[in-house]
Structures are given as structure tokens and as C-alpha cells.
Tab-separated table of C-alpha atoms in Angstrom:
chain	number	residue	atom	x	y	z
A	1	MET	CA	-15.366	-54.999	-16.227
A	2	ALA	CA	-11.456	-54.375	-18.153
A	3	SER	CA	-8.883	-55.887	-16.072
A	4	VAL	CA	-6.282	-53.299	-14.009
A	5	TRP	CA	-2.388	-53.953	-14.389
A	6	ALA	CA	-0.682	-54.346	-11.171
A	7	PRO	CA	2.774	-55.770	-10.580
A	8	SER	CA	3.179	-58.392	-7.961
A	9	SER	CA	5.192	-58.503	-5.291
A	10	SER	CA	8.626	-60.372	-6.055
A	11	THR	CA	9.245	-56.644	-8.994
A	12	ILE	CA	8.256	-54.448	-5.769
A	13	CYS	CA	10.315	-55.696	-4.085
A	14	ALA	CA	13.192	-56.126	-6.705
A	15	ALA	CA	12.844	-52.304	-7.962
A	16	ALA	CA	12.671	-51.052	-3.104
A	17	ALA	CA	15.702	-53.526	-3.463
A	18	SER	CA	17.504	-51.752	-6.473
A	19	SER	CA	16.275	-48.441	-5.261
A	20	LYS	CA	17.623	-48.675	-2.068
A	21	SER	CA	13.695	-48.645	-0.614
A	22	ARG	CA	12.227	-50.703	2.270
A	23	CYS	CA	8.510	-51.885	0.551
A	24	TYR	CA	5.411	-53.260	2.607
A	25	SER	CA	3.178	-56.242	1.468
A	26	SER	CA	-0.877	-56.286	2.238
A	27	SER	CA	-0.052	-60.043	1.988
A	28	SER	CA	2.154	-60.388	4.994
A	29	SER	CA	2.890	-58.365	8.694
A	30	SER	CA	4.339	-55.563	10.256
A	31	LEU	CA	8.010	-56.774	8.552
A	32	PRO	CA	8.693	-55.436	5.592
A	33	CYS	CA	8.446	-57.930	2.543
A	34	CYS	CA	11.619	-57.303	1.563
A	35	SER	CA	14.371	-59.724	3.367
A	36	GLY	CA	16.987	-58.577	5.826
A	37	SER	CA	15.882	-55.058	6.039
A	38	SER	CA	15.212	-53.800	8.755
A	39	GLY	CA	11.593	-53.834	9.771
A	40	PHE	CA	9.070	-49.810	10.371
A	41	PRO	CA	5.820	-50.127	12.793
A	42	VAL	CA	2.618	-49.338	10.098
A	43	LYS	CA	-1.009	-50.224	10.350
A	44	THR	CA	-3.177	-51.540	7.933
A	45	SER	CA	-6.250	-48.358	6.752
A	46	PRO	CA	-9.981	-49.150	5.722
A	47	PHE	CA	-10.519	-46.323	3.473
A	48	LEU	CA	-6.739	-46.500	1.201
A	49	GLY	CA	-6.873	-50.655	0.941
A	50	ALA	CA	-3.931	-50.309	2.172
A	51	PHE	CA	-0.739	-49.665	4.721
A	52	ALA	CA	-0.449	-46.052	6.278
A	53	LEU	CA	2.614	-44.781	7.886
A	54	PRO	CA	2.355	-43.472	10.557
A	55	LEU	CA	1.801	-39.637	10.423
A	56	SER	CA	4.949	-38.946	12.170
A	57	MET	CA	6.682	-40.261	9.777
A	58	SER	CA	9.302	-37.762	8.027
A	59	ARG	CA	9.908	-39.494	5.186
A	60	PRO	CA	8.320	-39.868	1.105
A	61	PHE	CA	6.236	-42.718	0.703
A	62	VAL	CA	3.944	-43.853	-2.459
A	63	LEU	CA	0.969	-46.357	-2.054
A	64	SER	CA	0.573	-48.537	-4.401
A	65	GLY	CA	-2.199	-50.579	-4.926
A	66	SER	CA	-1.567	-52.720	-1.389
A	67	LEU	CA	2.036	-51.740	-1.041
A	68	VAL	CA	3.415	-48.875	0.254
A	69	VAL	CA	6.856	-47.907	-1.061
A	70	VAL	CA	9.126	-46.376	1.549
A	71	ASN	CA	12.677	-44.010	-0.187
A	72	THR	CA	14.666	-43.938	1.583
A	73	GLN	CA	17.263	-42.310	0.034
A	74	GLN	CA	15.077	-38.884	-0.001
A	75	SER	CA	14.283	-36.629	2.904
A	76	PHE	CA	12.589	-33.595	2.337
A	77	ARG	CA	11.568	-30.421	5.017
A	78	VAL	CA	8.797	-28.243	4.703
A	79	ARG	CA	8.968	-24.381	5.559
A	80	SER	CA	6.844	-21.637	4.611
A	81	GLU	CA	7.536	-18.255	2.710
A	82	ASN	CA	8.383	-15.651	5.576
A	83	LYS	CA	10.651	-18.078	7.417
A	84	ASP	CA	13.296	-18.673	4.952
A	85	LYS	CA	12.675	-14.900	3.484
A	86	GLY	CA	12.827	-13.402	7.326
A	87	LYS	CA	9.329	-12.682	8.407
A	88	GLY	CA	8.875	-8.629	7.897
A	89	LYS	CA	12.159	-8.417	7.043
A	90	GLY	CA	11.753	-5.915	3.894
A	91	LYS	CA	9.717	-3.471	2.441
A	92	PRO	CA	6.328	-4.371	1.148
A	93	VAL	CA	6.008	-5.526	-2.389
A	94	VAL	CA	3.487	-6.093	-5.156
A	95	PRO	CA	1.741	-9.171	-5.604
A	96	LEU	CA	2.643	-11.551	-8.300
A	97	ASP	CA	-0.474	-11.418	-9.521
A	98	GLN	CA	-0.818	-7.585	-10.034
A	99	ARG	CA	3.094	-7.336	-11.358
A	100	TRP	CA	1.438	-7.047	-15.088
A	101	MET	CA	0.226	-3.203	-13.638
A	102	PHE	CA	3.688	-1.393	-12.492
A	103	GLU	CA	6.959	-1.282	-14.892
A	104	GLU	CA	10.049	-2.560	-13.996
A	105	HIS	CA	10.693	-0.281	-12.405
A	106	GLU	CA	8.027	-0.232	-9.253
A	107	LEU	CA	8.158	-3.760	-8.771
A	108	ASN	CA	9.295	-2.852	-4.744
A	109	GLY	CA	7.720	-0.212	-4.190
A	110	PRO	CA	5.119	-0.141	-1.170
A	111	ASP	CA	2.075	-2.836	-2.015
A	112	ILE	CA	-0.424	-0.198	-2.442
A	113	TRP	CA	-3.276	-2.965	-3.020
A	114	ASN	CA	-2.807	-4.450	0.093
A	115	LYS	CA	-5.239	-3.141	2.682
A	116	THR	CA	-3.413	-3.261	6.121
A	117	TRP	CA	-0.617	-1.471	3.724
A	118	TYR	CA	0.943	1.843	6.601
A	119	PRO	CA	2.680	4.288	5.438
A	120	LYS	CA	6.282	4.518	6.978
A	121	ALA	CA	7.936	7.143	8.311
A	122	ALA	CA	10.040	7.316	5.357
A	123	ASP	CA	7.510	7.703	2.345
A	124	HIS	CA	6.638	10.707	3.603
A	125	ILE	CA	9.706	12.924	4.399
A	126	ASN	CA	9.159	16.621	3.948
A	127	THR	CA	12.255	16.727	0.960
A	128	ASP	CA	10.494	13.798	-0.840
A	129	LYS	CA	7.761	15.517	-1.782
A	130	PRO	CA	6.844	17.434	-4.931
A	131	TRP	CA	6.301	20.755	-4.966
A	132	TYR	CA	3.573	22.907	-7.072
A	133	ILE	CA	2.782	26.370	-8.578
A	134	VAL	CA	0.409	28.160	-9.208
A	135	ASP	CA	-0.896	31.258	-10.337
A	136	ALA	CA	-4.472	33.243	-8.432
A	137	THR	CA	-5.446	34.953	-11.199
A	138	ASP	CA	-8.713	35.830	-11.597
A	139	LYS	CA	-9.453	32.461	-10.386
A	140	ILE	CA	-12.351	32.082	-7.829
A	141	LEU	CA	-11.639	31.764	-3.962
A	142	GLY	CA	-13.557	28.433	-2.562
A	143	ARG	CA	-12.571	26.852	-5.575
A	144	LEU	CA	-8.791	27.612	-5.644
A	145	ALA	CA	-8.390	27.113	-2.080
A	146	SER	CA	-10.685	22.659	-2.534
A	147	THR	CA	-8.109	22.122	-5.210
A	148	ILE	CA	-5.191	24.061	-3.053
A	149	ALA	CA	-5.816	22.403	0.345
A	150	ILE	CA	-7.083	18.530	-1.952
A	151	HIS	CA	-3.125	18.884	-3.521
A	152	ILE	CA	-2.168	19.623	0.353
A	153	ARG	CA	-3.556	16.702	2.404
A	154	GLY	CA	-2.968	14.129	-0.291
A	155	LYS	CA	-5.380	13.637	-2.056
A	156	ASP	CA	-4.647	13.334	-5.085
A	157	LEU	CA	-3.091	9.834	-3.867
A	158	PRO	CA	-3.892	5.983	-3.410
A	159	THR	CA	-1.530	6.689	-0.985
A	160	TYR	CA	-3.155	9.088	0.633
A	161	THR	CA	-4.154	8.134	4.679
A	162	PRO	CA	-6.576	11.195	6.416
A	163	SER	CA	-4.162	10.711	9.772
A	164	VAL	CA	-1.068	11.470	7.998
A	165	ASP	CA	0.972	14.018	5.689
A	166	MET	CA	1.014	12.605	2.424
A	167	GLY	CA	0.925	15.903	0.344
A	168	ALA	CA	2.501	17.566	-1.122
A	169	PHE	CA	3.950	21.680	-0.496
A	170	VAL	CA	1.754	24.114	-3.188
A	171	ILE	CA	3.042	27.882	-4.271
A	172	VAL	CA	0.632	30.965	-4.956
A	173	VAL	CA	1.290	33.710	-7.026
A	174	ASN	CA	-0.454	36.964	-7.471
A	175	ALA	CA	-2.433	36.126	-4.369
A	176	GLU	CA	-3.096	40.444	-5.132
A	177	LYS	CA	-6.062	38.967	-8.125
A	178	VAL	CA	-7.666	36.401	-6.749
A	179	ALA	CA	-11.977	36.810	-7.401
A	180	VAL	CA	-15.026	36.139	-5.450
A	181	SER	CA	-18.672	35.166	-7.238
A	182	GLY	CA	-21.209	37.769	-7.031
A	183	LYS	CA	-21.120	40.759	-4.648
A	184	LYS	CA	-18.648	38.647	-2.112
A	185	ARG	CA	-16.434	41.888	-2.136
A	186	THR	CA	-17.677	44.511	-0.549
A	187	GLN	CA	-20.497	41.869	1.557
A	188	LYS	CA	-18.153	39.224	2.041
A	189	LEU	CA	-16.484	40.623	6.040
A	190	TYR	CA	-13.497	39.266	7.833
A	191	ARG	CA	-13.644	39.159	11.324
A	192	ARG	CA	-10.814	39.276	14.481
A	193	HIS	CA	-10.413	40.745	17.900
A	194	SER	CA	-7.739	41.897	19.918
A	195	GLY	CA	-8.690	40.256	22.637
A	196	ARG	CA	-9.543	43.782	24.454
A	197	PRO	CA	-12.499	44.754	25.300
A	198	GLY	CA	-14.044	46.331	22.225
A	199	GLY	CA	-11.173	44.574	19.908
A	200	MET	CA	-13.573	43.683	17.341
A	201	LYS	CA	-12.534	44.883	13.804
A	202	VAL	CA	-14.506	44.018	10.745
A	203	GLU	CA	-13.018	44.158	7.052
A	204	THR	CA	-14.599	43.560	4.110
A	205	PHE	CA	-12.838	41.205	0.916
A	206	ASP	CA	-11.786	44.341	-0.927
A	207	GLN	CA	-9.957	46.028	2.666
A	208	LEU	CA	-8.181	43.285	2.938
A	209	GLN	CA	-7.101	42.515	0.009
A	210	ARG	CA	-5.299	46.108	-0.224
A	211	ARG	CA	-4.463	45.418	2.924
A	212	ILE	CA	-2.994	41.517	2.994
A	213	PRO	CA	-3.897	39.796	0.364
A	214	GLU	CA	-2.250	36.495	1.152
A	215	ARG	CA	-4.329	35.973	4.561
A	216	ILE	CA	-7.474	35.913	2.242
A	217	ILE	CA	-6.644	32.901	1.138
A	218	GLU	CA	-4.934	31.907	3.641
A	219	HIS	CA	-7.785	31.748	5.133
A	220	ALA	CA	-9.433	30.163	2.984
A	221	VAL	CA	-7.523	27.715	2.421
A	222	ARG	CA	-6.643	26.888	6.908
A	223	GLY	CA	-10.276	25.953	7.141
A	224	MET	CA	-10.619	23.009	4.518
A	225	LEU	CA	-7.343	21.574	6.833
A	226	PRO	CA	-7.929	19.648	9.481
A	227	LYS	CA	-7.795	21.333	12.985
A	228	GLY	CA	-5.081	19.831	15.551
A	229	ARG	CA	-1.884	19.305	15.277
A	230	LEU	CA	-2.271	17.923	11.663
A	231	GLY	CA	-3.872	20.822	10.372
A	232	ARG	CA	-1.042	23.016	11.779
A	233	ALA	CA	1.191	20.955	10.090
A	234	LEU	CA	0.010	20.726	7.513
A	235	PHE	CA	-0.718	24.702	6.636
A	236	ASN	CA	2.900	25.110	7.682
A	237	HIS	CA	2.135	23.004	3.167
A	238	LEU	CA	0.824	26.172	1.542
A	239	LYS	CA	3.420	29.108	0.331
A	240	VAL	CA	1.234	32.594	-0.331
A	241	TYR	CA	2.492	36.085	-2.173
A	242	LYS	CA	1.479	38.469	-3.555
A	243	GLY	CA	3.336	39.488	-7.163
A	244	PRO	CA	4.782	36.338	-10.128
A	245	ASP	CA	7.826	36.118	-7.781
A	246	HIS	CA	8.523	33.180	-5.267
A	247	PRO	CA	11.593	32.125	-3.647
A	248	HIS	CA	10.912	28.504	-4.280
A	249	GLU	CA	12.863	28.365	-7.310
A	250	ALA	CA	15.402	25.760	-5.976
A	251	GLN	CA	12.904	23.201	-5.620
A	252	LYS	CA	11.227	23.297	-9.033
A	253	PRO	CA	7.705	23.354	-8.243
A	254	VAL	CA	4.992	22.469	-11.627
A	255	GLU	CA	2.507	23.042	-12.455
A	256	LEU	CA	-0.613	22.679	-10.223
A	257	PRO	CA	-3.308	19.855	-12.123
A	258	ILE	CA	-7.135	22.097	-11.429
A	259	ARG	CA	-9.833	19.253	-12.918
A	260	ASP	CA	-12.220	21.871	-11.653
A	261	LYS	CA	-13.571	23.628	-15.236
A	262	ARG	CA	-15.311	26.826	-12.873
A	263	ILE	CA	-12.169	27.730	-11.176
A	264	GLN	CA	-11.347	30.305	-14.186
A	265	LYS	CA	-14.340	33.529	-14.029
A	266	GLU	CA	-16.261	34.589	-16.892
A	267	LYS	CA	-14.868	37.610	-17.112
């Protein structure tokens, strides 16, 4: 078996004296082997084959064969990262192992990959939401309404939360030119009631389109939104107008992205 060189106790004592450290030899008692040093209680460990310091020892030590060298000049303190930075302060940032997926200006935003992330009030302010515009000319009513409802609810966003208003505003123009498939122009019925006995009113699609064309799209989109307080708030994001004009030029709306290839009625 190859021999392993180990420094003698006198060599390490001299090194400890030069570095102002204490050394403890296994051949001696619990007192330090260097003369003039103050003793420190140690215990023998049958597993390590050397003297081990008490668990309450807060100074760094080095195990070398049968010798324990304690540095008296260095001290360290372990702090958790949360205590150093302040736990819960500031916005959550993107983890280090995921930063390659983002641009430099996006690193300080919300961590959308964290499963516990929940939108705060500052994440869904109406003044910061985008505005879209869509022309309803010759577009199938149901497919147009479902596309609008998706963007109003915010389902196209990675930050979508079912219980929070995360969607955008949608402007619909040329509502009187919306199309339906099959024989729905004469067979689709719209009912309303005045609240009095015998006050039921029934209209076909054609009749309502000639009278109030905006109500057709509003009725279709409302049925695809949640029922309750959130649904009523989301419905206010829909702006339907007859004709090509609308009063929302200041919001600078952009074209609504449509992925449904069958939304346009074939002529």
C-alpha cells in the first residue's frame, strides 16, 4: 500500500502559530498542543477519526488527519437570501435558469412561469389594456363572437386568470353587415319581455338587424362571458357600432388577430 504523507504535529503547530490559529492533536488531551494558547473543549469522533468541535462552534475549522485546526481570525455568518433582499419586497423576477427566454427589458417583470403567481391590482389596470378593432362585414356571427370573447376575457394571454379581468377592449364596426349561416336569417328568433302580462316580443334575425344591428353582436358575446359581477365588468369592454366610424381613435386600436379561417362567409 502506498504511504500517505501527513505533516507532523510540530509542523502544524508552527503553522498554526504563524496564522494565529489553535490546533488540537489527537495524541494529547482536550487542551491545545500549542503552548500559551487557551484551551477549547473538543470531543473524539469514532467516525471521522479526529477531534470534532462542538456543534455550537461558530468559527470555521479544518479537519486534517488526526488534527483539528481552528482559525481564530475568520468568522462567517450564514444568512438566507430572503433575509438579505427582504422577503416579499418588490415584484417577482424571472429565475436565473429561465432568463435566456426573455429580452433584457422583460427580466424585471412578473414571473409568469411561477405557478403561484397571481395578478395584483396593478397588473390589470384598464388604462394599460390594449384596444382591438374588427370589421364585422361578412363574418359569421358565432365565430366572430367567440373570437371577441376570447380577447375580452384575456384567454390569449399567458397571464390569464379566470377570476380576474385580464382582457382587452374590442371595437366592432359595420355591425349591420354581420352574416349568419344556413337559414338563420329567418329562423333565428330573439325574444324579449316587457314584464307585463302578454308582453312577450319575438323578432327574427332580419328584423332585429334592421332595427338595432348592434344588439345582435352584443347578445352573442354576452352569452360567452361569465355570468355575474365579473361578466358584467367584462361586457363593458365591448364597443359595437353601426357603420365604419367609432369615437375611440384616441385609444389607437389595432387590428384584432383572427386565427379562425372559417370566420369569413363564402360568397
